[in-house]
């Protein structure tokens, strides 16, 4: 039976049969098992009471599906139940073609939150941003709904309009009118930025590696004097594990790319690169931000750890877990989306909650730099109350002096993060690249029981 991973489609085998012995251990396990049976009986009693006494007739199937989903979502933000319809939708999405708005969402305390919009989709063109809250669809509140229920309201026939009500930090709620499309996102595109190529990978579906390889080959053929490559993974919400491994492999000559480790410490699966770098050894820089998640973090972490590329931008989202999608009765009863492992970079780093930190921290705008200085405006895996803990007590970097940001004279029509990535290629390394003065920003500080805001002034530096 085929199993899907939200960051991969490789099989992940859980468990095996075990011999039963009449022993003290078996006797000891009888009590918690009896408690489980009692709780299942309680569930049956509650269901029976609801059926008989609720104010209107109820649908048993929907109630039980909601109970299953609630059980799974209580584990962590990425586990859940997919009914048959949503299981089909998930398979369409991993194939790289489906209907909708082109937006990756999750749920936080009953509120639908945007992880990232996809390139060249209705959501991306409308300016929806990572961290936005969707509070209503066509005027009907989605507060308290599961992600599955909210997504059902946003999907529909291509060509039909849908209005999303958006809540954004430091802004009044506003409506965005979108028209549903058949989403056929090109997961990889390429262009030139001066003397350097830019390979943009927006998601990891079944077509990503082929599209990335073809896009780079076409760009290289037209620009044989290309001096380096920028791999742009900003706002890439992730996708299939095998595609993240394959894209990493395009630029590596060998060695480990990623490992995944399950509940049993001995249950480790490693993925390694094969010889052959499609760039022929061109210098590389990877650009990321807090919308770069999951499979995108695998690629950034692999290239960073293998010293193949330096990373520019902002600390990534921090989703370091693997979800196995386990079909039930061949998908007839839907599927379980269950967190089954953590993934680790080649150096052994688990980035769960902490993310991949860039070698050169660069904000795309002065407003974004201000957000870095104020922890309240950060959106990441660490924002979820029931997220898996980071390994060994590691924590995500909190509010700090803001990153580099565009100077006052910088042309706002240009991409500052790409410009700084090109600077790193031009100078040969992050260490050799002249640093810009840190922008003035206000950091929230807590003094005693009162909070105050302090202005952070940049140090006196000069650019060489």
mmCIF file of C-alpha atoms in Angstrom, residues 57-444:
data_model
loop_
_atom_site.group_PDB
_atom_site.id
_atom_site.type_symbol
_atom_site.label_atom_id
_atom_site.label_comp_id
_atom_site.label_asym_id
_atom_site.label_seq_id
_atom_site.Cartn_x
_atom_site.Cartn_y
_atom_site.Cartn_z
ATOM 1 C CA UNK A 57 -30.393 15.591 14.316
ATOM 2 C CA UNK A 58 -26.688 14.794 14.008
ATOM 3 C CA UNK A 59 -24.583 12.992 11.420
ATOM 4 C CA UNK A 60 -22.738 10.147 13.164
ATOM 5 C CA UNK A 61 -20.076 9.957 10.463
ATOM 6 C CA UNK A 62 -19.205 13.643 10.781
ATOM 7 C CA UNK A 63 -19.116 13.426 14.567
ATOM 8 C CA UNK A 64 -16.744 10.462 14.561
ATOM 9 C CA UNK A 65 -14.521 12.009 11.876
ATOM 10 C CA UNK A 66 -14.349 15.218 13.922
ATOM 11 C CA UNK A 67 -13.426 13.188 17.012
ATOM 12 C CA UNK A 68 -10.643 11.392 15.142
ATOM 13 C CA UNK A 69 -9.326 14.697 13.780
ATOM 14 C CA UNK A 70 -9.445 16.256 17.243
ATOM 15 C CA UNK A 71 -7.472 13.356 18.697
ATOM 16 C CA UNK A 72 -4.769 13.699 16.058
ATOM 17 C CA UNK A 73 -4.546 17.510 16.077
ATOM 18 C CA UNK A 74 -4.068 17.391 19.855
ATOM 19 C CA UNK A 75 -0.753 15.622 19.231
ATOM 20 C CA UNK A 76 0.876 18.386 17.184
ATOM 21 C CA UNK A 77 -0.150 21.002 14.591
ATOM 22 C CA UNK A 78 0.669 18.790 11.599
ATOM 23 C CA UNK A 79 -1.143 15.560 12.477
ATOM 24 C CA UNK A 80 -4.776 15.165 11.480
ATOM 25 C CA UNK A 81 -7.465 13.136 9.743
ATOM 26 C CA UNK A 82 -8.169 13.412 6.025
ATOM 27 C CA UNK A 83 -11.643 12.333 4.958
ATOM 28 C CA UNK A 84 -11.847 10.619 1.525
ATOM 29 C CA UNK A 85 -12.485 13.915 -0.292
ATOM 30 C CA UNK A 86 -9.559 15.696 1.345
ATOM 31 C CA UNK A 87 -7.307 12.689 0.833
ATOM 32 C CA UNK A 88 -8.008 12.946 -2.897
ATOM 33 C CA UNK A 89 -7.278 16.685 -2.753
ATOM 34 C CA UNK A 90 -3.944 16.017 -1.031
ATOM 35 C CA UNK A 91 -2.937 13.551 -3.745
ATOM 36 C CA UNK A 92 -3.878 16.087 -6.423
ATOM 37 C CA UNK A 93 -1.735 18.706 -4.701
ATOM 38 C CA UNK A 94 1.344 16.487 -4.514
ATOM 39 C CA UNK A 95 0.913 15.744 -8.221
ATOM 40 C CA UNK A 96 1.261 19.484 -8.821
ATOM 41 C CA UNK A 97 -2.235 20.297 -10.130
ATOM 42 C CA UNK A 98 -5.390 21.093 -8.180
ATOM 43 C CA UNK A 99 -8.191 23.629 -7.815
ATOM 44 C CA UNK A 100 -8.106 26.451 -5.311
ATOM 45 C CA UNK A 101 -6.405 29.711 -4.367
ATOM 46 C CA UNK A 102 -2.765 28.643 -4.058
ATOM 47 C CA UNK A 103 -2.294 29.159 -0.345
ATOM 48 C CA UNK A 104 -0.721 26.985 2.363
ATOM 49 C CA UNK A 105 -2.531 27.292 5.699
ATOM 50 C CA UNK A 106 -2.486 25.820 9.176
ATOM 51 C CA UNK A 107 -4.514 26.208 12.358
ATOM 52 C CA UNK A 108 -3.488 27.981 15.542
ATOM 53 C CA UNK A 109 -5.871 28.016 18.500
ATOM 54 C CA UNK A 110 -8.882 27.728 16.223
ATOM 55 C CA UNK A 111 -7.675 30.419 13.811
ATOM 56 C CA UNK A 112 -6.627 29.732 10.217
ATOM 57 C CA UNK A 113 -3.141 31.105 9.619
ATOM 58 C CA UNK A 114 -1.207 31.440 6.372
ATOM 59 C CA UNK A 115 2.128 29.629 6.141
ATOM 60 C CA UNK A 116 2.823 31.039 2.701
ATOM 61 C CA UNK A 117 1.160 31.847 -0.625
ATOM 62 C CA UNK A 118 2.401 30.111 -3.760
ATOM 63 C CA UNK A 119 3.982 31.919 -6.682
ATOM 64 C CA UNK A 120 1.764 32.961 -9.594
ATOM 65 C CA UNK A 121 -1.496 31.916 -7.922
ATOM 66 C CA UNK A 122 -4.526 34.010 -6.909
ATOM 67 C CA UNK A 123 -3.262 34.261 -3.311
ATOM 68 C CA UNK A 124 0.273 35.152 -4.372
ATOM 69 C CA UNK A 125 -0.856 37.834 -6.829
ATOM 70 C CA UNK A 126 -3.249 39.339 -4.255
ATOM 71 C CA UNK A 127 -0.418 40.024 -1.821
ATOM 72 C CA UNK A 128 -1.443 37.599 0.933
ATOM 73 C CA UNK A 129 1.517 37.124 3.282
ATOM 74 C CA UNK A 130 2.931 34.487 5.614
ATOM 75 C CA UNK A 131 1.513 35.052 9.082
ATOM 76 C CA UNK A 132 -1.803 36.521 7.888
ATOM 77 C CA UNK A 133 -4.946 35.249 9.613
ATOM 78 C CA UNK A 134 -7.994 34.251 7.556
ATOM 79 C CA UNK A 135 -11.005 35.074 9.717
ATOM 80 C CA UNK A 136 -13.869 34.693 7.225
ATOM 81 C CA UNK A 137 -14.655 33.254 3.794
ATOM 82 C CA UNK A 138 -17.385 35.012 1.812
ATOM 83 C CA UNK A 139 -18.437 36.788 4.978
ATOM 84 C CA UNK A 140 -18.829 33.598 7.016
ATOM 85 C CA UNK A 141 -16.516 33.233 9.991
ATOM 86 C CA UNK A 142 -14.034 30.359 9.939
ATOM 87 C CA UNK A 143 -12.959 30.910 13.551
ATOM 88 C CA UNK A 144 -12.994 27.602 15.394
ATOM 89 C CA UNK A 145 -13.048 25.487 12.225
ATOM 90 C CA UNK A 146 -10.412 22.888 11.520
ATOM 91 C CA UNK A 147 -8.017 23.526 8.637
ATOM 92 C CA UNK A 148 -9.854 20.860 6.636
ATOM 93 C CA UNK A 149 -13.203 22.591 7.121
ATOM 94 C CA UNK A 150 -11.781 26.023 6.294
ATOM 95 C CA UNK A 151 -10.046 24.749 3.151
ATOM 96 C CA UNK A 152 -13.344 23.234 1.953
ATOM 97 C CA UNK A 153 -14.891 26.705 2.084
ATOM 98 C CA UNK A 154 -12.018 28.244 0.125
ATOM 99 C CA UNK A 155 -12.026 25.628 -2.622
ATOM 100 C CA UNK A 156 -14.619 25.488 -5.382
ATOM 101 C CA UNK A 157 -15.118 25.634 -9.102
ATOM 102 C CA UNK A 158 -12.461 27.457 -11.113
ATOM 103 C CA UNK A 159 -13.695 30.882 -12.223
ATOM 104 C CA UNK A 160 -15.822 31.464 -9.129
ATOM 105 C CA UNK A 161 -14.989 34.430 -6.893
ATOM 106 C CA UNK A 162 -14.271 34.076 -3.194
ATOM 107 C CA UNK A 163 -13.676 36.825 -0.639
ATOM 108 C CA UNK A 164 -11.263 36.271 2.245
ATOM 109 C CA UNK A 165 -11.238 38.493 5.313
ATOM 110 C CA UNK A 166 -7.644 38.985 6.382
ATOM 111 C CA UNK A 167 -6.309 40.052 9.781
ATOM 112 C CA UNK A 168 -2.713 41.236 9.690
ATOM 113 C CA UNK A 169 -0.439 42.567 12.400
ATOM 114 C CA UNK A 170 -0.560 46.378 12.727
ATOM 115 C CA UNK A 171 -3.448 46.596 10.211
ATOM 116 C CA UNK A 172 -7.219 46.730 10.382
ATOM 117 C CA UNK A 173 -9.002 43.630 8.988
ATOM 118 C CA UNK A 174 -9.577 43.869 5.246
ATOM 119 C CA UNK A 175 -11.221 41.846 2.471
ATOM 120 C CA UNK A 176 -9.396 40.334 -0.492
ATOM 121 C CA UNK A 177 -11.429 39.157 -3.480
ATOM 122 C CA UNK A 178 -9.904 36.239 -5.370
ATOM 123 C CA UNK A 179 -10.993 34.109 -8.312
ATOM 124 C CA UNK A 180 -10.461 30.378 -7.976
ATOM 125 C CA UNK A 181 -8.190 28.757 -10.545
ATOM 126 C CA UNK A 182 -6.948 25.313 -11.421
ATOM 127 C CA UNK A 183 -3.622 25.582 -9.676
ATOM 128 C CA UNK A 184 -0.784 24.412 -11.891
ATOM 129 C CA UNK A 185 2.135 26.120 -10.230
ATOM 130 C CA UNK A 186 5.494 25.883 -11.923
ATOM 131 C CA UNK A 187 7.535 24.788 -8.978
ATOM 132 C CA UNK A 188 10.823 25.979 -10.501
ATOM 133 C CA UNK A 189 11.725 28.978 -12.675
ATOM 134 C CA UNK A 190 14.991 30.698 -13.490
ATOM 135 C CA UNK A 191 16.252 34.152 -14.434
ATOM 136 C CA UNK A 192 19.449 36.238 -14.394
ATOM 137 C CA UNK A 193 20.333 38.762 -11.691
ATOM 138 C CA UNK A 194 23.287 40.583 -13.203
ATOM 139 C CA UNK A 195 26.036 38.032 -13.744
ATOM 140 C CA UNK A 196 24.336 35.442 -11.546
ATOM 141 C CA UNK A 197 21.552 32.964 -12.164
ATOM 142 C CA UNK A 198 18.533 32.800 -9.851
ATOM 143 C CA UNK A 199 16.749 29.456 -9.574
ATOM 144 C CA UNK A 200 13.412 29.975 -7.832
ATOM 145 C CA UNK A 201 11.845 26.852 -6.256
ATOM 146 C CA UNK A 202 8.393 27.663 -4.862
ATOM 147 C CA UNK A 203 7.240 24.215 -3.672
ATOM 148 C CA UNK A 204 8.234 20.546 -3.746
ATOM 149 C CA UNK A 205 5.782 18.443 -5.737
ATOM 150 C CA UNK A 206 6.315 15.466 -8.026
ATOM 151 C CA UNK A 207 7.558 17.720 -10.855
ATOM 152 C CA UNK A 208 10.006 19.913 -8.923
ATOM 153 C CA UNK A 209 13.337 18.208 -9.610
ATOM 154 C CA UNK A 210 12.675 17.843 -13.336
ATOM 155 C CA UNK A 211 11.476 21.454 -13.591
ATOM 156 C CA UNK A 212 14.468 22.763 -11.597
ATOM 157 C CA UNK A 213 16.960 20.852 -13.727
ATOM 158 C CA UNK A 214 15.300 21.980 -16.966
ATOM 159 C CA UNK A 215 15.047 25.627 -15.844
ATOM 160 C CA UNK A 216 18.727 25.738 -14.880
ATOM 161 C CA UNK A 217 19.853 24.011 -18.079
ATOM 162 C CA UNK A 218 17.910 26.497 -20.214
ATOM 163 C CA UNK A 219 19.297 29.468 -18.285
ATOM 164 C CA UNK A 220 22.869 28.155 -18.474
ATOM 165 C CA UNK A 221 22.548 27.560 -22.220
ATOM 166 C CA UNK A 222 21.495 31.173 -22.747
ATOM 167 C CA UNK A 223 24.103 32.523 -20.303
ATOM 168 C CA UNK A 224 27.239 30.345 -20.549
ATOM 169 C CA UNK A 225 29.273 32.996 -18.692
ATOM 170 C CA UNK A 226 27.105 32.733 -15.564
ATOM 171 C CA UNK A 227 29.367 33.311 -12.544
ATOM 172 C CA UNK A 228 27.248 31.799 -9.789
ATOM 173 C CA UNK A 229 23.798 30.605 -8.739
ATOM 174 C CA UNK A 230 21.277 31.898 -6.196
ATOM 175 C CA UNK A 231 18.758 29.275 -5.044
ATOM 176 C CA UNK A 232 15.644 31.156 -3.926
ATOM 177 C CA UNK A 233 13.560 29.169 -1.404
ATOM 178 C CA UNK A 234 11.672 32.082 0.171
ATOM 179 C CA UNK A 235 8.032 31.376 1.063
ATOM 180 C CA UNK A 236 8.436 27.767 -0.020
ATOM 181 C CA UNK A 237 6.101 25.820 2.316
ATOM 182 C CA UNK A 238 7.730 22.453 1.606
ATOM 183 C CA UNK A 239 6.278 19.322 0.053
ATOM 184 C CA UNK A 240 7.687 15.910 -0.806
ATOM 185 C CA UNK A 241 10.770 14.554 0.923
ATOM 186 C CA UNK A 242 12.075 12.684 -2.119
ATOM 187 C CA UNK A 243 11.978 15.924 -4.119
ATOM 188 C CA UNK A 244 13.866 17.848 -1.426
ATOM 189 C CA UNK A 245 16.519 15.120 -1.482
ATOM 190 C CA UNK A 246 16.658 15.101 -5.292
ATOM 191 C CA UNK A 247 16.949 18.902 -5.567
ATOM 192 C CA UNK A 248 19.767 18.902 -2.998
ATOM 193 C CA UNK A 249 21.442 16.114 -4.958
ATOM 194 C CA UNK A 250 21.528 18.331 -8.069
ATOM 195 C CA UNK A 251 24.212 20.464 -6.423
ATOM 196 C CA UNK A 252 26.167 17.949 -4.314
ATOM 197 C CA UNK A 253 28.877 15.473 -5.269
ATOM 198 C CA UNK A 254 28.103 13.068 -2.443
ATOM 199 C CA UNK A 255 27.568 12.709 1.285
ATOM 200 C CA UNK A 256 24.497 12.794 3.483
ATOM 201 C CA UNK A 257 21.628 15.143 2.634
ATOM 202 C CA UNK A 258 19.222 14.446 5.490
ATOM 203 C CA UNK A 259 18.292 11.748 7.971
ATOM 204 C CA UNK A 260 14.957 11.004 9.587
ATOM 205 C CA UNK A 261 14.661 9.445 13.023
ATOM 206 C CA UNK A 262 11.528 7.939 14.488
ATOM 207 C CA UNK A 263 10.334 6.988 17.941
ATOM 208 C CA UNK A 264 12.896 4.209 18.290
ATOM 209 C CA UNK A 265 16.431 5.690 18.451
ATOM 210 C CA UNK A 266 17.589 2.809 16.238
ATOM 211 C CA UNK A 267 15.040 3.700 13.571
ATOM 212 C CA UNK A 268 17.168 5.988 11.389
ATOM 213 C CA UNK A 269 16.916 6.426 7.624
ATOM 214 C CA UNK A 270 19.619 8.362 5.775
ATOM 215 C CA UNK A 271 19.486 9.925 2.318
ATOM 216 C CA UNK A 272 22.746 10.477 0.452
ATOM 217 C CA UNK A 273 23.772 12.421 -2.650
ATOM 218 C CA UNK A 274 25.215 10.811 -5.760
ATOM 219 C CA UNK A 275 28.166 12.200 -7.746
ATOM 220 C CA UNK A 276 27.299 14.968 -10.217
ATOM 221 C CA UNK A 277 26.751 18.704 -9.728
ATOM 222 C CA UNK A 278 24.621 20.217 -12.521
ATOM 223 C CA UNK A 279 26.311 23.600 -12.050
ATOM 224 C CA UNK A 280 29.809 22.229 -12.540
ATOM 225 C CA UNK A 281 30.864 23.683 -9.192
ATOM 226 C CA UNK A 282 29.545 27.236 -9.592
ATOM 227 C CA UNK A 283 29.513 29.164 -6.298
ATOM 228 C CA UNK A 284 26.064 29.161 -4.694
ATOM 229 C CA UNK A 285 23.972 31.133 -2.208
ATOM 230 C CA UNK A 286 20.599 30.037 -0.803
ATOM 231 C CA UNK A 287 18.011 32.703 0.077
ATOM 232 C CA UNK A 288 15.373 31.895 2.724
ATOM 233 C CA UNK A 289 12.894 33.608 5.030
ATOM 234 C CA UNK A 290 10.425 32.660 7.775
ATOM 235 C CA UNK A 291 8.056 31.295 5.105
ATOM 236 C CA UNK A 292 10.643 28.671 4.073
ATOM 237 C CA UNK A 293 9.465 25.466 5.729
ATOM 238 C CA UNK A 294 9.907 21.719 5.900
ATOM 239 C CA UNK A 295 11.353 20.382 2.627
ATOM 240 C CA UNK A 296 12.786 23.836 1.842
ATOM 241 C CA UNK A 297 14.641 23.715 5.162
ATOM 242 C CA UNK A 298 16.038 20.291 4.290
ATOM 243 C CA UNK A 299 17.623 21.720 1.131
ATOM 244 C CA UNK A 300 18.939 24.864 2.841
ATOM 245 C CA UNK A 301 20.330 22.858 5.762
ATOM 246 C CA UNK A 302 21.974 20.275 3.521
ATOM 247 C CA UNK A 303 23.722 22.832 1.309
ATOM 248 C CA UNK A 304 24.767 24.863 4.352
ATOM 249 C CA UNK A 305 26.127 21.882 6.309
ATOM 250 C CA UNK A 306 27.901 20.426 3.280
ATOM 251 C CA UNK A 307 29.625 23.822 2.767
ATOM 252 C CA UNK A 308 28.162 23.903 -0.725
ATOM 253 C CA UNK A 309 26.364 27.224 -0.221
ATOM 254 C CA UNK A 310 26.013 30.002 2.307
ATOM 255 C CA UNK A 311 22.552 31.084 3.411
ATOM 256 C CA UNK A 312 21.231 34.646 3.187
ATOM 257 C CA UNK A 313 17.915 36.010 4.453
ATOM 258 C CA UNK A 314 15.941 35.280 7.615
ATOM 259 C CA UNK A 315 15.673 32.302 9.960
ATOM 260 C CA UNK A 316 13.370 29.690 8.440
ATOM 261 C CA UNK A 317 10.023 28.467 9.783
ATOM 262 C CA UNK A 318 11.380 25.583 11.857
ATOM 263 C CA UNK A 319 9.224 22.621 10.833
ATOM 264 C CA UNK A 320 11.525 19.692 11.440
ATOM 265 C CA UNK A 321 9.019 16.829 11.471
ATOM 266 C CA UNK A 322 7.901 14.192 8.979
ATOM 267 C CA UNK A 323 4.233 13.390 8.399
ATOM 268 C CA UNK A 324 3.317 9.981 7.025
ATOM 269 C CA UNK A 325 -0.063 9.836 5.290
ATOM 270 C CA UNK A 326 -1.499 6.388 6.006
ATOM 271 C CA UNK A 327 -4.515 5.457 3.833
ATOM 272 C CA UNK A 328 -7.351 3.704 5.642
ATOM 273 C CA UNK A 329 -8.869 0.791 3.711
ATOM 274 C CA UNK A 330 -7.025 1.900 0.598
ATOM 275 C CA UNK A 331 -8.272 5.468 1.029
ATOM 276 C CA UNK A 332 -11.961 4.515 1.108
ATOM 277 C CA UNK A 333 -12.133 5.815 4.690
ATOM 278 C CA UNK A 334 -9.666 8.637 4.100
ATOM 279 C CA UNK A 335 -6.240 8.672 5.706
ATOM 280 C CA UNK A 336 -4.307 9.538 8.824
ATOM 281 C CA UNK A 337 -1.722 12.285 8.569
ATOM 282 C CA UNK A 338 0.579 11.337 11.418
ATOM 283 C CA UNK A 339 3.888 12.778 12.590
ATOM 284 C CA UNK A 340 6.232 9.798 12.592
ATOM 285 C CA UNK A 341 9.764 11.213 12.649
ATOM 286 C CA UNK A 342 12.006 14.239 12.962
ATOM 287 C CA UNK A 343 14.506 15.079 10.259
ATOM 288 C CA UNK A 344 18.117 16.106 10.822
ATOM 289 C CA UNK A 345 20.631 17.990 8.701
ATOM 290 C CA UNK A 346 23.965 16.318 7.779
ATOM 291 C CA UNK A 347 25.676 17.739 10.885
ATOM 292 C CA UNK A 348 22.991 16.209 13.095
ATOM 293 C CA UNK A 349 20.950 19.372 13.695
ATOM 294 C CA UNK A 350 17.250 19.047 14.370
ATOM 295 C CA UNK A 351 15.742 22.348 13.299
ATOM 296 C CA UNK A 352 12.365 21.699 14.945
ATOM 297 C CA UNK A 353 11.150 25.101 16.244
ATOM 298 C CA UNK A 354 14.590 26.693 15.810
ATOM 299 C CA UNK A 355 14.843 26.803 12.013
ATOM 300 C CA UNK A 356 17.875 27.263 9.773
ATOM 301 C CA UNK A 357 19.696 30.446 10.747
ATOM 302 C CA UNK A 358 21.249 32.360 7.828
ATOM 303 C CA UNK A 359 24.956 33.067 7.568
ATOM 304 C CA UNK A 360 23.992 36.643 6.673
ATOM 305 C CA UNK A 361 20.734 37.912 8.158
ATOM 306 C CA UNK A 362 19.008 40.247 5.703
ATOM 307 C CA UNK A 363 15.501 41.693 5.935
ATOM 308 C CA UNK A 364 13.640 42.457 2.729
ATOM 309 C CA UNK A 365 12.407 45.817 4.032
ATOM 310 C CA UNK A 366 12.806 48.181 6.951
ATOM 311 C CA UNK A 367 9.379 47.124 8.218
ATOM 312 C CA UNK A 368 10.507 43.514 8.235
ATOM 313 C CA UNK A 369 13.626 44.503 10.161
ATOM 314 C CA UNK A 370 11.370 46.156 12.737
ATOM 315 C CA UNK A 371 9.376 42.911 13.019
ATOM 316 C CA UNK A 372 12.596 41.040 13.820
ATOM 317 C CA UNK A 373 13.195 43.459 16.678
ATOM 318 C CA UNK A 374 9.744 42.717 18.095
ATOM 319 C CA UNK A 375 9.254 39.050 18.892
ATOM 320 C CA UNK A 376 5.476 39.444 18.996
ATOM 321 C CA UNK A 377 5.429 39.787 15.219
ATOM 322 C CA UNK A 378 7.365 36.595 14.481
ATOM 323 C CA UNK A 379 5.480 33.642 12.940
ATOM 324 C CA UNK A 380 7.124 30.233 13.058
ATOM 325 C CA UNK A 381 6.700 26.644 14.215
ATOM 326 C CA UNK A 382 7.568 27.861 17.710
ATOM 327 C CA UNK A 383 4.358 29.927 17.635
ATOM 328 C CA UNK A 384 2.241 26.777 17.989
ATOM 329 C CA UNK A 385 1.463 25.808 21.557
ATOM 330 C CA UNK A 386 1.465 22.077 20.866
ATOM 331 C CA UNK A 387 4.425 21.949 18.498
ATOM 332 C CA UNK A 388 6.970 19.184 19.088
ATOM 333 C CA UNK A 389 9.746 20.331 21.354
ATOM 334 C CA UNK A 390 13.136 21.177 19.946
ATOM 335 C CA UNK A 391 15.941 18.750 20.753
ATOM 336 C CA UNK A 392 18.217 19.223 23.754
ATOM 337 C CA UNK A 393 16.414 22.295 25.061
ATOM 338 C CA UNK A 394 17.253 24.429 22.056
ATOM 339 C CA UNK A 395 15.113 27.526 21.553
ATOM 340 C CA UNK A 396 14.466 29.762 18.596
ATOM 341 C CA UNK A 397 16.303 33.054 18.645
ATOM 342 C CA UNK A 398 14.014 35.692 20.111
ATOM 343 C CA UNK A 399 13.828 39.450 19.596
ATOM 344 C CA UNK A 400 17.228 40.862 18.693
ATOM 345 C CA UNK A 401 18.857 43.814 17.056
ATOM 346 C CA UNK A 402 17.412 43.961 13.572
ATOM 347 C CA UNK A 403 19.057 42.491 10.525
ATOM 348 C CA UNK A 404 20.438 44.317 7.559
ATOM 349 C CA UNK A 405 17.694 46.162 5.740
ATOM 350 C CA UNK A 406 17.502 48.302 2.612
ATOM 351 C CA UNK A 407 19.173 51.694 3.069
ATOM 352 C CA UNK A 408 17.017 54.763 2.634
ATOM 353 C CA UNK A 409 18.356 55.289 -0.887
ATOM 354 C CA UNK A 410 17.681 51.697 -2.036
ATOM 355 C CA UNK A 411 15.243 51.363 -4.949
ATOM 356 C CA UNK A 412 12.113 49.778 -3.429
ATOM 357 C CA UNK A 413 11.265 48.166 -6.769
ATOM 358 C CA UNK A 414 14.344 45.966 -6.465
ATOM 359 C CA UNK A 415 14.824 42.852 -4.325
ATOM 360 C CA UNK A 416 17.241 43.695 -1.511
ATOM 361 C CA UNK A 417 17.740 40.102 -0.353
ATOM 362 C CA UNK A 418 18.656 38.959 -3.859
ATOM 363 C CA UNK A 419 20.980 41.935 -4.187
ATOM 364 C CA UNK A 420 22.809 40.965 -0.993
ATOM 365 C CA UNK A 421 22.981 37.323 -2.131
ATOM 366 C CA UNK A 422 24.635 38.558 -5.335
ATOM 367 C CA UNK A 423 27.061 40.594 -3.197
ATOM 368 C CA UNK A 424 28.080 37.410 -1.348
ATOM 369 C CA UNK A 425 28.800 35.706 -4.679
ATOM 370 C CA UNK A 426 30.680 38.750 -5.915
ATOM 371 C CA UNK A 427 32.939 38.954 -2.839
ATOM 372 C CA UNK A 428 33.330 35.184 -2.516
ATOM 373 C CA UNK A 429 31.861 34.623 0.957
ATOM 374 C CA UNK A 430 29.718 36.150 3.683
ATOM 375 C CA UNK A 431 32.836 36.892 5.715
ATOM 376 C CA UNK A 432 34.370 38.893 2.838
ATOM 377 C CA UNK A 433 31.172 40.805 2.014
ATOM 378 C CA UNK A 434 31.120 44.364 3.450
ATOM 379 C CA UNK A 435 28.344 44.631 6.023
ATOM 380 C CA UNK A 436 25.760 47.399 6.030
ATOM 381 C CA UNK A 437 24.861 49.408 9.148
ATOM 382 C CA UNK A 438 22.012 47.909 11.120
ATOM 383 C CA UNK A 439 18.811 49.935 10.730
ATOM 384 C CA UNK A 440 17.394 51.879 13.658
ATOM 385 C CA UNK A 441 14.525 49.917 15.166
ATOM 386 C CA UNK A 442 12.524 49.671 18.358
ATOM 387 C CA UNK A 443 12.862 46.580 20.483
ATOM 388 C CA UNK A 444 10.268 45.640 23.077
#
